[in-house]
Structures are given as structure tokens and as C-alpha cells.
Coordinates of C-alpha atoms in Angstrom, one line a residue:
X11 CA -96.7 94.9 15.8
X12 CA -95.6 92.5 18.2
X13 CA -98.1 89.6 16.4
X14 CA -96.4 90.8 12.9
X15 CA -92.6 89.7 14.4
X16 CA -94.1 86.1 16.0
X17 CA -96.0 85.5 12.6
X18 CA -92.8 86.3 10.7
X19 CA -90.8 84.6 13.5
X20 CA -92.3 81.3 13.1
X21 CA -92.9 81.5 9.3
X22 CA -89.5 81.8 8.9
X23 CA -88.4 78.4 11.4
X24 CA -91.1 76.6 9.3
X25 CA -89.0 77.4 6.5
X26 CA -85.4 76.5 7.8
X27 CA -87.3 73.0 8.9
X28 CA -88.4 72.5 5.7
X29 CA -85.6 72.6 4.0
X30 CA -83.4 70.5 6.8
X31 CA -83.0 67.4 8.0
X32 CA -84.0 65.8 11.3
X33 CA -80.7 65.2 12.2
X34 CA -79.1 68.6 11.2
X35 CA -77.6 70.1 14.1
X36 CA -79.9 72.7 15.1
X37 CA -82.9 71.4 14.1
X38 CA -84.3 70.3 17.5
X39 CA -83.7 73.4 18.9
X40 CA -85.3 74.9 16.3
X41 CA -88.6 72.9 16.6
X42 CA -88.4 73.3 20.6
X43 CA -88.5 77.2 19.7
X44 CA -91.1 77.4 17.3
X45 CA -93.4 75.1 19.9
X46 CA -92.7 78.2 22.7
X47 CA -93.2 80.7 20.5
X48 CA -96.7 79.4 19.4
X49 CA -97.5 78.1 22.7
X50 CA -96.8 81.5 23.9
X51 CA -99.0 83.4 21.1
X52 CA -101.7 81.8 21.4
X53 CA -102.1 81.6 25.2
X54 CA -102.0 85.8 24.4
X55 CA -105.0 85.2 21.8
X56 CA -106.9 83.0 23.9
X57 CA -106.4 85.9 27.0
X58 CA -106.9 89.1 24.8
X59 CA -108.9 88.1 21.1
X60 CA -110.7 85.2 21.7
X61 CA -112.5 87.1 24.4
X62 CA -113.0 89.9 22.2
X63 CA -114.4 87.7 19.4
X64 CA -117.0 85.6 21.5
X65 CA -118.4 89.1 23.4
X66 CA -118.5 90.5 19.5
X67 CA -121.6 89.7 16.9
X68 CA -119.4 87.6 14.9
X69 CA -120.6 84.4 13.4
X70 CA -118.3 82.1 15.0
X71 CA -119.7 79.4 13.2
X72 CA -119.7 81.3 10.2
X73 CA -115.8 82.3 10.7
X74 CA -115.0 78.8 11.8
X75 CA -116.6 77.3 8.2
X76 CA -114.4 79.8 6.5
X77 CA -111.4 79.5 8.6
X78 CA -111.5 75.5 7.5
X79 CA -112.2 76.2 3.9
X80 CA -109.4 78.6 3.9
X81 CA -107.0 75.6 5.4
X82 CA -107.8 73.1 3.3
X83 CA -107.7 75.0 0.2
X84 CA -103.8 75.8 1.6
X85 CA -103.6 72.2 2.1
X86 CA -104.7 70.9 -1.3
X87 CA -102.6 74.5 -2.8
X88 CA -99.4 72.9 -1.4
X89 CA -100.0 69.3 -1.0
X90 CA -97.2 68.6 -3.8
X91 CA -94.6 70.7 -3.5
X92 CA -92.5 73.2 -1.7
X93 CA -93.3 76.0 0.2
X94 CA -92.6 79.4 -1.0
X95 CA -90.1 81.9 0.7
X96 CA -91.9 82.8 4.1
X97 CA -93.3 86.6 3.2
X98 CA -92.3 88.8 6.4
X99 CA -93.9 92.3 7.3
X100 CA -91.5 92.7 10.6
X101 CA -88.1 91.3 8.9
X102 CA -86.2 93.7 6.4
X103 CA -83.9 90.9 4.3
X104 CA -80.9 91.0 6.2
X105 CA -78.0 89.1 4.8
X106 CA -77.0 86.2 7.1
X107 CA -73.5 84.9 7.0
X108 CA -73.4 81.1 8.3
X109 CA -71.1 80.7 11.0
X110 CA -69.9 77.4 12.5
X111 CA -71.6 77.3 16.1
X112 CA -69.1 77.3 19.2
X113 CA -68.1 73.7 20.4
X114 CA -68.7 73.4 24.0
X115 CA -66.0 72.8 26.0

């Protein structure tokens, strides 16, 4: 469960960058966030599945081929356009109201 909020996590910060501006307000701290949070996931996938994977009788090769495959057909899917709304498992579609943030004093 925990992977399913991080995935949705960062899917949805990929898709408030995407649709702002360098220079928007919160965008650093947004890109500083997403960095941490996959920094963070996969230091737990290199601890816990990687292991896992290599001590399995997977192809590693084989997975690796279709991992890359998989990419680049993403790639070339959305070389041209937008992305679509993130699709979340964990997040239930809240309604956000924008707020101003709180000047520092």
C-alpha cells in the first residue's frame, strides 16, 4: 500500500510540473519533493525487491529488454503532446480549494 501512495504521490507532482512554469512559486519545492520522494523509494527497492529479484529465476535480461521496450513505446506514445490526468489507486479525488500561501514575516 505504501508503494501505491508514493506512485500516486509522485504521478501527481509530475502533473502539477507539467502544467507550471519554472518560475511559479512553488515549483522548486515541488521538484525538490518529488527528487526525495524517489530517492527515497528506490533506496527501499534497491534494499527489499532488487534483492528479491536477482535471488529469484527471473530473466533479468529478459525483464530488462521489456522494461526498455515498455519506455520507449511511452516515449514515442507521448512524445507530442500532453500527459493525461495522473490515474491514482491510493488518492480518492478530493476537491482542493487554492489558497494563497502565508507570507513570511
Amino acid at each position: 500500500n505504501e508503494a501505491y501512495v508514493e506512485h500516486d504521490g509522485a504521478k501527481v507532482l509530475i502533473a502539477e510540473l507539467m502544467d507550471s512554469e519554472a518560475d511559479d512559486t512553488f515549483f522548486a519545492a515541488k521538484v525538490t519533493v518529488l527528487s526525495e520522494m524517489i530517492k527515497h523509494h528506490v533506496a527501499e527497492e534497491e534494499e527489499t525487491l532488487f534483492p528479491e529479484a536477482e535471488q529469484s529465476d527471473l530473466d533479468m535480461k529478459a525483464l530488462g529488454e521489456k522494461m526498455l521496450e515498455r519506455k520507449e513505446e511511452l516515449i514515442a506514445k507521448f512524445a507530442k503532446g500532453k500527459l493525461p490526468p495522473p490515474e491514482t489507486r491510493s488518492f480518492t479525488g478530493h476537491k482542493l480549494v487554492q489558497a494563497e500561501p502565508i507570507e513570511a514575516d
